Amino acid sequence: MPTYSLDHDADYWQSPERFRSMFEQASTIGNKASLFAIGDPDDDDTPMAFILQMEPGFVITRHAHPCDRFETVVRGSLEVDGRTLHPGDVLMHAAHELYGPKTAGPNGCTTVEVFAKAVGAYERITEEPDGSRKTTNLIRNFQEGFAEQVEHFQAITDARKSEKT
C-alpha cells in the first residue's frame, strides 16, 4: 500500500483519474488539493479523504455536501463561525447541512476532510437568495461551483501585487 508524505513526496498532490480535471483547476483559486479513495475510486459509495492546502485569507463560501463529513485542521488556522480552529480541531456536518464560510488564517491552512461517500467530494450544495438549494457537480462545472472563490482569490492576488509595488 502506498504511503505519501505531505512535505517530501511530489506525488502527494494527486487524485483519482475521474477527479483529475477538478483538482487541476484547484490551483486557479490558489490551492493545492489531493483526494485519496478509501476503496474503489470509481464507486460513489466509497469514502474519500480530501486534503486541501489554502492560501492565507482564502474563503470557502457557505455550502453543504450530499453526505456526512468530518474535517480536521492539520496546519495553520481556520476561521469558522466566529471561532479560530487550529491543528487537531474538528468540524463535523451531516449530509445537506450548510456550513461556512471558512477563512484560512494568516499563515494559510491545510485540512483533511473525510467524506462518507465519494459524491461528497464533487457535489457542492449552495443556498440561493430565495432559500432554494442548488447542487453543482464540480467535475463537470468547477468554475460555476467556485465562482465566488475565483473572484475572491483574484482580489487577494491583486492586493498582494499592489503591496509589493
PDB file of C-alpha atoms in Angstrom:
ATOM      1  CA  MET A   1       0.000   0.000   0.000  1.00  0.00           C
ATOM      2  CA  PRO A   2       1.433   3.406  -0.933  1.00  0.00           C
ATOM      3  CA  THR A   3       2.485   5.962   1.652  1.00  0.00           C
ATOM      4  CA  TYR A   4       2.650   9.697   0.890  1.00  0.00           C
ATOM      5  CA  SER A   5       4.417  12.493   2.766  1.00  0.00           C
ATOM      6  CA  LEU A   6       2.941  15.989   2.604  1.00  0.00           C
ATOM      7  CA  ASP A   7       6.403  17.531   2.863  1.00  0.00           C
ATOM      8  CA  HIS A   8       8.542  15.063   0.949  1.00  0.00           C
ATOM      9  CA  ASP A   9       6.640  13.443  -1.927  1.00  0.00           C
ATOM     10  CA  ALA A  10       5.976  15.325  -5.154  1.00  0.00           C
ATOM     11  CA  ASP A  11       3.129  12.946  -5.991  1.00  0.00           C
ATOM     12  CA  TYR A  12       1.303  13.719  -2.730  1.00  0.00           C
ATOM     13  CA  TRP A  13      -0.886  16.205  -4.612  1.00  0.00           C
ATOM     14  CA  GLN A  14      -2.883  13.733  -6.700  1.00  0.00           C
ATOM     15  CA  SER A  15      -6.378  12.428  -7.283  1.00  0.00           C
ATOM     16  CA  PRO A  16      -8.146   9.502  -8.940  1.00  0.00           C
ATOM     17  CA  GLU A  17      -8.491   9.903 -12.713  1.00  0.00           C
ATOM     18  CA  ARG A  18     -12.186  10.838 -12.748  1.00  0.00           C
ATOM     19  CA  PHE A  19     -11.483  13.775 -10.397  1.00  0.00           C
ATOM     20  CA  ARG A  20      -8.349  14.976 -12.203  1.00  0.00           C
ATOM     21  CA  SER A  21      -9.881  17.932 -14.080  1.00  0.00           C
ATOM     22  CA  MET A  22     -11.459  19.251 -10.888  1.00  0.00           C
ATOM     23  CA  PHE A  23      -8.176  19.088  -8.989  1.00  0.00           C
ATOM     24  CA  GLU A  24      -6.104  20.601 -11.779  1.00  0.00           C
ATOM     25  CA  GLN A  25      -8.392  23.631 -11.569  1.00  0.00           C
ATOM     26  CA  ALA A  26      -7.873  23.976  -7.803  1.00  0.00           C
ATOM     27  CA  SER A  27      -4.627  25.827  -8.487  1.00  0.00           C
ATOM     28  CA  THR A  28      -6.622  28.514 -10.332  1.00  0.00           C
ATOM     29  CA  ILE A  29      -8.035  29.568  -6.959  1.00  0.00           C
ATOM     30  CA  GLY A  30      -4.732  29.444  -5.094  1.00  0.00           C
ATOM     31  CA  ASN A  31      -4.965  25.993  -3.563  1.00  0.00           C
ATOM     32  CA  LYS A  32      -3.392  22.574  -3.710  1.00  0.00           C
ATOM     33  CA  ALA A  33      -5.621  19.552  -3.297  1.00  0.00           C
ATOM     34  CA  SER A  34      -5.379  15.768  -3.058  1.00  0.00           C
ATOM     35  CA  LEU A  35      -8.057  13.139  -2.971  1.00  0.00           C
ATOM     36  CA  PHE A  36      -7.452   9.658  -1.624  1.00  0.00           C
ATOM     37  CA  ALA A  37     -10.070   6.942  -2.084  1.00  0.00           C
ATOM     38  CA  ILE A  38     -10.690   4.588   0.824  1.00  0.00           C
ATOM     39  CA  GLY A  39     -11.669   1.806  -1.581  1.00  0.00           C
ATOM     40  CA  ASP A  40     -12.690   1.878  -5.260  1.00  0.00           C
ATOM     41  CA  PRO A  41     -12.312   5.479  -6.522  1.00  0.00           C
ATOM     42  CA  ASP A  42     -14.927   4.884  -9.237  1.00  0.00           C
ATOM     43  CA  ASP A  43     -17.636   3.893  -6.738  1.00  0.00           C
ATOM     44  CA  ASP A  44     -19.690   6.851  -5.452  1.00  0.00           C
ATOM     45  CA  ASP A  45     -20.252   4.981  -2.167  1.00  0.00           C
ATOM     46  CA  THR A  46     -16.500   4.832  -1.435  1.00  0.00           C
ATOM     47  CA  PRO A  47     -15.358   7.126   1.396  1.00  0.00           C
ATOM     48  CA  MET A  48     -12.824   9.772   0.342  1.00  0.00           C
ATOM     49  CA  ALA A  49     -10.170  11.793   2.162  1.00  0.00           C
ATOM     50  CA  PHE A  50      -9.760  15.271   0.671  1.00  0.00           C
ATOM     51  CA  ILE A  51      -6.653  17.263   1.613  1.00  0.00           C
ATOM     52  CA  LEU A  52      -6.801  20.983   0.894  1.00  0.00           C
ATOM     53  CA  GLN A  53      -3.966  23.488   1.304  1.00  0.00           C
ATOM     54  CA  MET A  54      -5.338  27.045   1.295  1.00  0.00           C
ATOM     55  CA  GLU A  55      -3.518  30.323   0.874  1.00  0.00           C
ATOM     56  CA  PRO A  56      -3.772  32.931   3.689  1.00  0.00           C
ATOM     57  CA  GLY A  57      -7.156  34.657   3.699  1.00  0.00           C
ATOM     58  CA  PHE A  58      -8.737  32.207   1.277  1.00  0.00           C
ATOM     59  CA  VAL A  59     -12.514  31.961   1.791  1.00  0.00           C
ATOM     60  CA  ILE A  60     -14.717  28.956   1.133  1.00  0.00           C
ATOM     61  CA  THR A  61     -18.303  30.153   0.989  1.00  0.00           C
ATOM     62  CA  ARG A  62     -21.253  28.592   2.804  1.00  0.00           C
ATOM     63  CA  HIS A  63     -22.241  25.226   1.325  1.00  0.00           C
ATOM     64  CA  ALA A  64     -23.150  21.605   2.070  1.00  0.00           C
ATOM     65  CA  HIS A  65     -22.468  18.131   0.679  1.00  0.00           C
ATOM     66  CA  PRO A  66     -24.827  15.204  -0.035  1.00  0.00           C
ATOM     67  CA  CYS A  67     -23.161  13.010   2.621  1.00  0.00           C
ATOM     68  CA  ASP A  68     -21.800  13.253   6.158  1.00  0.00           C
ATOM     69  CA  ARG A  69     -18.335  14.784   6.510  1.00  0.00           C
ATOM     70  CA  PHE A  70     -15.543  15.146   9.044  1.00  0.00           C
ATOM     71  CA  GLU A  71     -12.764  17.752   8.713  1.00  0.00           C
ATOM     72  CA  THR A  72      -9.704  18.445  10.827  1.00  0.00           C
ATOM     73  CA  VAL A  73      -7.149  21.228  10.630  1.00  0.00           C
ATOM     74  CA  VAL A  74      -3.614  19.852  10.259  1.00  0.00           C
ATOM     75  CA  ARG A  75      -1.659  23.091   9.629  1.00  0.00           C
ATOM     76  CA  GLY A  76      -2.275  26.778  10.102  1.00  0.00           C
ATOM     77  CA  SER A  77      -5.645  28.041  11.269  1.00  0.00           C
ATOM     78  CA  LEU A  78      -9.198  28.313  10.007  1.00  0.00           C
ATOM     79  CA  GLU A  79     -11.883  30.846  10.981  1.00  0.00           C
ATOM     80  CA  VAL A  80     -15.347  29.270  11.138  1.00  0.00           C
ATOM     81  CA  ASP A  81     -18.490  30.643  12.774  1.00  0.00           C
ATOM     82  CA  GLY A  82     -16.571  33.177  14.868  1.00  0.00           C
ATOM     83  CA  ARG A  83     -14.029  30.637  16.128  1.00  0.00           C
ATOM     84  CA  THR A  84     -10.409  30.075  15.200  1.00  0.00           C
ATOM     85  CA  LEU A  85      -9.580  26.414  14.684  1.00  0.00           C
ATOM     86  CA  HIS A  86      -6.013  25.110  14.999  1.00  0.00           C
ATOM     87  CA  PRO A  87      -4.274  21.784  14.234  1.00  0.00           C
ATOM     88  CA  GLY A  88      -6.275  18.950  15.742  1.00  0.00           C
ATOM     89  CA  ASP A  89      -9.569  20.867  15.857  1.00  0.00           C
ATOM     90  CA  VAL A  90     -12.513  19.209  14.120  1.00  0.00           C
ATOM     91  CA  LEU A  91     -15.620  20.183  12.132  1.00  0.00           C
ATOM     92  CA  MET A  92     -18.416  17.657  11.530  1.00  0.00           C
ATOM     93  CA  HIS A  93     -21.558  18.097   9.440  1.00  0.00           C
ATOM     94  CA  ALA A  94     -24.424  15.853   8.431  1.00  0.00           C
ATOM     95  CA  ALA A  95     -25.471  15.357   4.831  1.00  0.00           C
ATOM     96  CA  HIS A  96     -27.113  18.517   3.392  1.00  0.00           C
ATOM     97  CA  GLU A  97     -26.192  20.611   6.477  1.00  0.00           C
ATOM     98  CA  LEU A  98     -24.932  24.034   5.379  1.00  0.00           C
ATOM     99  CA  TYR A  99     -21.699  25.271   6.950  1.00  0.00           C
ATOM    100  CA  GLY A 100     -19.247  28.120   6.477  1.00  0.00           C
ATOM    101  CA  PRO A 101     -17.971  30.412   5.365  1.00  0.00           C
ATOM    102  CA  LYS A 102     -14.491  29.208   6.283  1.00  0.00           C
ATOM    103  CA  THR A 103     -11.474  31.523   6.038  1.00  0.00           C
ATOM    104  CA  ALA A 104      -7.838  30.392   6.058  1.00  0.00           C
ATOM    105  CA  GLY A 105      -5.771  32.146   8.725  1.00  0.00           C
ATOM    106  CA  PRO A 106      -2.799  34.493   8.229  1.00  0.00           C
ATOM    107  CA  ASN A 107      -0.416  31.584   7.588  1.00  0.00           C
ATOM    108  CA  GLY A 108      -2.860  29.657   5.420  1.00  0.00           C
ATOM    109  CA  CYS A 109      -4.487  26.385   6.370  1.00  0.00           C
ATOM    110  CA  THR A 110      -4.325  22.709   5.467  1.00  0.00           C
ATOM    111  CA  THR A 111      -7.261  20.464   6.295  1.00  0.00           C
ATOM    112  CA  VAL A 112      -8.137  16.811   5.853  1.00  0.00           C
ATOM    113  CA  GLU A 113     -11.810  16.353   5.052  1.00  0.00           C
ATOM    114  CA  VAL A 114     -13.282  12.851   5.040  1.00  0.00           C
ATOM    115  CA  PHE A 115     -16.482  12.336   3.078  1.00  0.00           C
ATOM    116  CA  ALA A 116     -18.652   9.313   3.900  1.00  0.00           C
ATOM    117  CA  LYS A 117     -19.166   8.882   0.140  1.00  0.00           C
ATOM    118  CA  ALA A 118     -17.175   9.958  -2.935  1.00  0.00           C
ATOM    119  CA  VAL A 119     -20.091  12.036  -4.183  1.00  0.00           C
ATOM    120  CA  GLY A 120     -19.403  14.432  -1.302  1.00  0.00           C
ATOM    121  CA  ALA A 121     -16.062  15.330  -2.857  1.00  0.00           C
ATOM    122  CA  TYR A 122     -17.595  16.604  -6.079  1.00  0.00           C
ATOM    123  CA  GLU A 123     -21.169  17.701  -5.363  1.00  0.00           C
ATOM    124  CA  ARG A 124     -21.473  21.112  -3.716  1.00  0.00           C
ATOM    125  CA  ILE A 125     -24.830  22.334  -2.448  1.00  0.00           C
ATOM    126  CA  THR A 126     -25.408  26.069  -2.038  1.00  0.00           C
ATOM    127  CA  GLU A 127     -28.359  28.121  -0.879  1.00  0.00           C
ATOM    128  CA  GLU A 128     -29.800  30.582  -3.373  1.00  0.00           C
ATOM    129  CA  PRO A 129     -31.086  34.037  -2.286  1.00  0.00           C
ATOM    130  CA  ASP A 130     -34.687  32.741  -2.403  1.00  0.00           C
ATOM    131  CA  GLY A 131     -33.812  29.921   0.027  1.00  0.00           C
ATOM    132  CA  SER A 132     -33.827  27.167  -2.577  1.00  0.00           C
ATOM    133  CA  ARG A 133     -30.817  24.896  -2.887  1.00  0.00           C
ATOM    134  CA  LYS A 134     -28.623  24.349  -5.909  1.00  0.00           C
ATOM    135  CA  THR A 135     -26.349  21.351  -6.458  1.00  0.00           C
ATOM    136  CA  THR A 136     -23.268  21.790  -8.649  1.00  0.00           C
ATOM    137  CA  ASN A 137     -21.249  18.871  -9.986  1.00  0.00           C
ATOM    138  CA  LEU A 138     -17.670  20.164  -9.658  1.00  0.00           C
ATOM    139  CA  ILE A 139     -16.261  17.565 -12.042  1.00  0.00           C
ATOM    140  CA  ARG A 140     -18.456  18.929 -14.838  1.00  0.00           C
ATOM    141  CA  ASN A 141     -18.596  22.571 -13.793  1.00  0.00           C
ATOM    142  CA  PHE A 142     -15.830  23.594 -11.387  1.00  0.00           C
ATOM    143  CA  GLN A 143     -15.905  27.278 -12.330  1.00  0.00           C
ATOM    144  CA  GLU A 144     -19.636  27.594 -11.572  1.00  0.00           C
ATOM    145  CA  GLY A 145     -19.244  25.914  -8.195  1.00  0.00           C
ATOM    146  CA  PHE A 146     -16.368  28.151  -7.178  1.00  0.00           C
ATOM    147  CA  ALA A 147     -17.167  31.424  -8.976  1.00  0.00           C
ATOM    148  CA  GLU A 148     -17.099  33.420  -5.721  1.00  0.00           C
ATOM    149  CA  GLN A 149     -13.802  31.829  -4.678  1.00  0.00           C
ATOM    150  CA  VAL A 150     -12.238  32.630  -8.075  1.00  0.00           C
ATOM    151  CA  GLU A 151     -13.259  36.299  -7.698  1.00  0.00           C
ATOM    152  CA  HIS A 152     -12.016  36.415  -4.093  1.00  0.00           C
ATOM    153  CA  PHE A 153      -8.683  34.805  -4.988  1.00  0.00           C
ATOM    154  CA  GLN A 154      -8.183  37.303  -7.819  1.00  0.00           C
ATOM    155  CA  ALA A 155      -8.848  40.198  -5.402  1.00  0.00           C
ATOM    156  CA  ILE A 156      -6.312  38.798  -2.889  1.00  0.00           C
ATOM    157  CA  THR A 157      -3.740  38.291  -5.652  1.00  0.00           C
ATOM    158  CA  ASP A 158      -4.256  41.837  -6.944  1.00  0.00           C
ATOM    159  CA  ALA A 159      -3.952  43.281  -3.408  1.00  0.00           C
ATOM    160  CA  ARG A 160      -0.680  41.412  -2.796  1.00  0.00           C
ATOM    161  CA  LYS A 161       0.726  42.691  -6.088  1.00  0.00           C
ATOM    162  CA  SER A 162      -0.226  46.263  -5.108  1.00  0.00           C
ATOM    163  CA  GLU A 163       1.504  45.882  -1.714  1.00  0.00           C
ATOM    164  CA  LYS A 164       4.749  44.839  -3.426  1.00  0.00           C
ATOM    165  CA  THR A 165       4.824  47.858  -5.742  1.00  0.00           C
TER     166      THR A 165
END
